Tab-separated table of C-alpha atoms in Angstrom:
chain	number	residue	atom	x	y	z
R	1	MET	CA	2.259	-7.588	3.702
R	2	LEU	CA	3.318	-11.200	3.240
R	3	ASN	CA	3.428	-13.161	-0.015
R	4	PHE	CA	2.912	-16.907	-0.275
R	5	VAL	CA	5.051	-19.681	-1.765
R	6	GLY	CA	1.948	-21.826	-1.334
R	7	CYS	CA	-1.344	-21.360	0.476
R	8	GLY	CA	-2.839	-24.866	0.417
R	9	ASN	CA	-3.357	-27.513	3.051
R	10	SER	CA	-1.446	-30.770	3.535
R	11	PHE	CA	-3.086	-32.434	0.554
R	12	SER	CA	-3.479	-29.530	-1.861
R	13	GLY	CA	-2.639	-30.417	-5.428
R	14	PHE	CA	-2.929	-26.878	-6.742
R	15	ASN	CA	-1.791	-24.297	-4.202
R	16	GLY	CA	1.290	-25.891	-2.640
R	17	ASN	CA	1.801	-26.177	1.107
R	18	ASN	CA	1.119	-23.116	3.218
R	19	SER	CA	4.256	-20.986	3.446
R	20	ALA	CA	4.634	-17.195	3.490
R	21	TYR	CA	7.606	-15.022	2.618
R	22	LEU	CA	8.947	-11.493	2.442
R	23	ARG	CA	11.982	-10.345	0.467
R	24	PHE	CA	14.015	-7.464	1.902
R	25	ASN	CA	17.059	-6.400	-0.087
R	26	LYS	CA	19.031	-9.671	-0.417
R	27	THR	CA	17.323	-11.398	2.506
R	28	LEU	CA	14.423	-13.834	2.216
R	29	PHE	CA	12.256	-14.190	5.329
R	30	LEU	CA	10.319	-17.440	5.030
R	31	ILE	CA	7.687	-18.982	7.280
R	32	ASP	CA	7.796	-22.782	7.035
R	33	CYS	CA	9.011	-24.855	4.079
R	34	GLY	CA	6.639	-27.745	3.419
R	35	SER	CA	7.146	-30.825	1.290
R	36	ALA	CA	5.777	-29.248	-1.890
R	37	ASN	CA	7.489	-25.892	-1.542
R	38	PHE	CA	11.220	-26.119	-2.238
R	39	GLY	CA	10.455	-26.978	-5.857
R	40	ARG	CA	7.931	-24.134	-6.041
R	41	MET	CA	10.575	-21.705	-4.775
R	42	ILE	CA	13.001	-22.799	-7.480
R	43	ARG	CA	10.389	-22.552	-10.239
R	44	ALA	CA	9.289	-19.130	-9.009
R	45	LYS	CA	12.948	-17.991	-8.874
R	46	LEU	CA	12.503	-16.746	-5.316
R	47	LEU	CA	16.128	-17.512	-4.429
R	48	GLU	CA	17.673	-15.449	-7.223
R	49	GLY	CA	19.589	-12.469	-5.844
R	50	ILE	CA	19.287	-13.754	-2.276
R	51	ASP	CA	22.334	-14.230	-0.051
R	52	ARG	CA	20.606	-14.818	3.294
R	53	ILE	CA	17.505	-16.784	4.312
R	54	ASP	CA	15.736	-16.784	7.666
R	55	VAL	CA	13.164	-19.568	8.111
R	56	LEU	CA	10.611	-19.246	10.902
R	57	VAL	CA	9.054	-22.601	11.877
R	58	THR	CA	5.496	-22.943	13.219
R	59	HIS	CA	5.432	-26.717	13.827
R	60	LEU	CA	6.848	-29.976	12.497
R	61	HIS	CA	4.157	-31.446	10.241
R	62	PRO	CA	5.634	-32.441	6.846
R	63	ASP	CA	3.613	-29.838	4.957
R	64	HIS	CA	5.468	-27.220	7.028
R	65	VAL	CA	9.043	-28.538	7.257
R	66	GLY	CA	9.096	-31.375	4.711
R	67	SER	CA	11.505	-29.715	2.268
R	68	LEU	CA	13.418	-27.533	4.729
R	69	GLY	CA	16.354	-29.949	4.548
R	70	SER	CA	16.490	-29.632	0.760
R	71	LEU	CA	16.462	-25.844	1.030
R	72	ILE	CA	19.315	-25.885	3.549
R	73	LEU	CA	21.480	-28.150	1.372
R	74	TYR	CA	20.703	-26.058	-1.702
R	75	THR	CA	21.929	-22.902	0.018
R	76	VAL	CA	25.217	-24.600	0.909
R	77	TYR	CA	25.954	-26.407	-2.340
R	78	GLN	CA	24.152	-24.439	-5.058
R	79	MET	CA	24.203	-20.811	-3.913
R	80	ALA	CA	27.392	-18.745	-4.064
R	81	PRO	CA	29.647	-18.564	-2.172
R	82	MET	CA	29.710	-22.343	-2.100
R	83	SER	CA	30.052	-24.378	1.107
R	84	GLN	CA	29.093	-21.463	3.351
R	85	VAL	CA	26.148	-21.285	5.733
R	86	LYS	CA	23.497	-18.846	4.498
R	87	LEU	CA	20.332	-20.044	6.226
R	88	THR	CA	19.127	-19.491	9.783
R	89	VAL	CA	16.255	-21.455	11.267
R	90	LEU	CA	14.267	-19.543	13.892
R	91	VAL	CA	12.377	-21.783	16.293
R	92	PRO	CA	10.973	-21.639	19.838
R	93	GLU	CA	12.858	-23.655	22.451
R	94	GLU	CA	10.061	-26.243	22.574
R	95	LEU	CA	10.706	-27.243	18.935
R	96	ARG	CA	14.476	-26.863	18.737
R	97	SER	CA	15.629	-30.357	19.691
R	98	ASP	CA	13.048	-32.236	17.629
R	99	LEU	CA	13.685	-30.110	14.540
R	100	ALA	CA	17.455	-30.586	14.797
R	101	THR	CA	16.928	-34.341	15.145
R	102	LEU	CA	14.577	-34.445	12.172
R	103	LEU	CA	17.082	-32.621	9.967
R	104	ARG	CA	19.999	-34.729	11.205
R	105	LEU	CA	18.129	-37.923	10.284
R	106	GLN	CA	17.913	-36.503	6.761
R	107	GLY	CA	21.674	-35.936	6.704
R	108	VAL	CA	21.385	-32.196	7.318
R	109	THR	CA	23.799	-31.555	10.168
R	110	GLU	CA	23.967	-28.337	12.189
R	111	ASP	CA	27.147	-27.193	10.451
R	112	LYS	CA	24.992	-26.574	7.359
R	113	TYR	CA	22.714	-23.981	8.982
R	114	HIS	CA	22.349	-21.726	11.994
R	115	LEU	CA	19.725	-22.626	14.596
R	116	THR	CA	18.416	-19.693	16.626
R	117	THR	CA	16.087	-20.113	19.588
R	118	ILE	CA	13.260	-17.608	19.908
R	119	PRO	CA	12.610	-16.755	23.568
R	120	SER	CA	9.014	-16.578	24.758
R	121	ALA	CA	9.384	-12.815	25.147
R	122	GLY	CA	10.215	-12.439	21.451
R	123	PHE	CA	13.194	-11.919	19.174
R	124	GLU	CA	14.402	-9.398	16.587
R	125	THR	CA	16.329	-10.542	13.501
R	126	ASP	CA	19.416	-8.740	12.212
R	127	PHE	CA	17.347	-6.914	9.600
R	128	GLY	CA	14.702	-5.732	12.059
R	129	PHE	CA	11.924	-8.337	11.860
R	130	GLN	CA	10.358	-8.654	15.334
R	131	VAL	CA	9.013	-12.127	16.103
R	132	HIS	CA	6.811	-12.959	19.094
R	133	PRO	CA	5.707	-16.615	19.436
R	134	VAL	CA	2.128	-17.390	20.476
R	135	PRO	CA	1.180	-20.995	21.404
R	136	VAL	CA	-1.804	-22.260	19.391
R	137	THR	CA	-4.009	-25.336	19.440
R	138	HIS	CA	-3.670	-27.658	16.432
R	139	ALA	CA	-2.858	-31.400	16.348
R	140	LYS	CA	-2.590	-32.835	19.855
R	141	GLU	CA	0.597	-34.734	18.917
R	142	LEU	CA	2.580	-31.557	18.243
R	143	ILE	CA	3.567	-28.308	19.900
R	144	CYS	CA	2.490	-25.514	17.552
R	145	PHE	CA	2.988	-21.768	17.363
R	146	GLY	CA	1.562	-18.740	15.661
R	147	TYR	CA	3.499	-15.463	15.585
R	148	ILE	CA	2.896	-11.786	16.066
R	149	LEU	CA	5.270	-10.124	13.613
R	150	LYS	CA	6.407	-6.527	13.240
R	151	PHE	CA	8.489	-5.172	10.380
R	152	GLN	CA	9.095	-1.497	9.749
R	153	THR	CA	5.647	0.116	10.164
R	154	GLN	CA	3.585	-3.065	9.718
R	155	SER	CA	2.307	-5.444	12.381
R	156	MET	CA	0.638	-8.767	11.666
R	157	TYR	CA	-0.420	-12.094	13.123
R	158	TYR	CA	0.374	-15.386	11.399
R	159	SER	CA	-1.491	-18.374	12.826
R	160	GLY	CA	0.446	-21.292	11.412
R	161	ASP	CA	-1.944	-24.243	11.653
R	162	ALA	CA	-4.486	-23.480	14.356
R	163	ALA	CA	-8.023	-24.351	15.334
R	164	MET	CA	-8.311	-21.113	17.295
R	165	ILE	CA	-7.260	-17.484	17.487
R	166	PRO	CA	-5.399	-16.608	20.706
R	167	ARG	CA	-7.129	-14.150	22.995
R	168	GLU	CA	-4.223	-11.713	22.874
R	169	VAL	CA	-4.556	-11.558	19.072
R	170	VAL	CA	-8.309	-10.945	19.228
R	171	HIS	CA	-7.627	-8.094	21.643
R	172	GLN	CA	-5.144	-6.573	19.156
R	173	LEU	CA	-7.332	-6.725	16.031
R	174	ALA	CA	-7.719	-2.959	15.912
R	175	GLU	CA	-3.929	-2.424	15.977
R	176	LEU	CA	-2.850	-5.203	13.623
R	177	ASP	CA	-2.446	-4.393	9.928
R	178	TYR	CA	-2.831	-7.991	8.727
R	179	VAL	CA	-4.068	-11.290	10.125
R	180	TYR	CA	-3.196	-14.535	8.327
R	181	GLN	CA	-5.415	-17.333	9.608
R	182	ASP	CA	-5.619	-21.060	8.871
R	183	THR	CA	-9.155	-21.476	7.477
R	184	CYS	CA	-10.952	-24.530	6.118
R	185	ILE	CA	-14.444	-25.480	4.958
R	186	GLU	CA	-15.401	-28.246	7.380
R	187	ASP	CA	-16.903	-27.349	10.738
R	188	TYR	CA	-17.109	-30.205	13.232
R	189	PRO	CA	-16.105	-30.919	16.855
R	190	GLY	CA	-12.405	-31.642	17.163
R	191	ASN	CA	-11.392	-30.029	13.871
R	192	VAL	CA	-7.693	-29.117	14.107
R	193	HIS	CA	-8.161	-26.185	11.715
R	194	MET	CA	-10.305	-23.058	11.953
R	195	SER	CA	-13.519	-23.355	9.947
R	196	LEU	CA	-14.922	-20.479	7.897
R	197	GLN	CA	-17.999	-20.591	10.108
R	198	ARG	CA	-15.885	-20.312	13.246
R	199	ILE	CA	-13.740	-17.469	11.945
R	200	CYS	CA	-16.933	-15.535	11.227
R	201	GLU	CA	-17.852	-15.947	14.881
R	202	MET	CA	-14.384	-14.842	16.030
R	203	ILE	CA	-13.721	-11.830	13.770
R	204	PRO	CA	-16.096	-8.836	13.880
R	205	VAL	CA	-17.186	-7.557	10.466
R	206	GLN	CA	-15.251	-4.295	10.804
R	207	TYR	CA	-11.927	-6.166	11.010
R	208	ARG	CA	-12.453	-8.813	8.339
R	209	HIS	CA	-10.893	-6.742	5.544
R	210	LYS	CA	-7.479	-7.251	7.163
R	211	VAL	CA	-7.875	-11.037	7.606
R	212	TYR	CA	-6.407	-13.379	4.967
R	213	CYS	CA	-7.658	-16.964	4.914
R	214	MET	CA	-4.811	-19.417	4.206
R	215	HIS	CA	-3.953	-23.151	4.379
R	216	LEU	CA	-6.861	-23.645	1.997
R	217	ASP	CA	-8.669	-26.746	0.803
R	218	ASP	CA	-8.486	-27.078	-2.988
R	219	ASN	CA	-12.238	-26.450	-3.111
R	220	PHE	CA	-12.207	-23.599	-0.593
R	221	PRO	CA	-15.136	-21.211	-1.321
R	222	VAL	CA	-13.119	-18.112	-2.189
R	223	HIS	CA	-16.141	-16.112	-3.317
R	224	GLN	CA	-18.064	-16.954	-0.155
R	225	ALA	CA	-15.142	-15.840	2.013
R	226	ALA	CA	-14.947	-12.585	0.057
R	227	GLU	CA	-18.681	-11.990	0.449
R	228	LEU	CA	-18.215	-12.423	4.201
R	229	GLY	CA	-15.571	-9.679	4.133
R	230	PHE	CA	-12.368	-11.731	4.253
R	231	LYS	CA	-9.357	-11.733	1.930
R	232	VAL	CA	-7.913	-15.015	0.616
R	233	ALA	CA	-4.190	-15.752	0.202
R	234	SER	CA	-2.920	-16.685	-3.243
R	235	PRO	CA	0.326	-18.513	-4.122
R	236	VAL	CA	3.242	-17.147	-6.102
R	237	SER	CA	3.197	-17.918	-9.824
R	238	VAL	CA	5.468	-20.815	-10.770
R	239	LEU	CA	6.853	-21.889	-14.140
């Protein structure tokens, strides 16, 4: 089961930007690192006792990669042993060049981090996290991915930002242990996020207990989602 640095949308003032994580021994597996989240990680002490970080990127909106550069530089200059690379960015081929350019324009050169391309057939990290990219529909300006993830005995789907649920994920609902889905309040044509109304249409009642709504509006109706059978992500406590 994933935990969340933040579970809010781009403009959330309370929940931080949507970003999930899992700690395993001294490794931190992180999905995205939005503008509001490096500071949240420091205040929550998530980096204490960590000597390796893998960051999986869903897409390049600022609320998903806006403080990734700060995290990379912190690992090099503030985490022992100093001046050594400790962070690996995992990204599909379609995002690799643009992400490297974005970081380089911030002064974060590729000697400060490892950049690993995830093939379309999937990838397994050194500590056994299986990652399978799934293209999703979000903002038309960007290429965006969700991921089917497997770790030890657990399997899960993480949507990133998405206005839909891929067919292959819907077909696997019975086998998946967890589904983390971008969910918002508004329902209108052209919405780049999945509305609560739409997710009700997509997810049969018998599977809703394993679905966590995330990327939430600050006024997201948590109680309504719970009454409909869904779980709702909550962010890590920060000082």
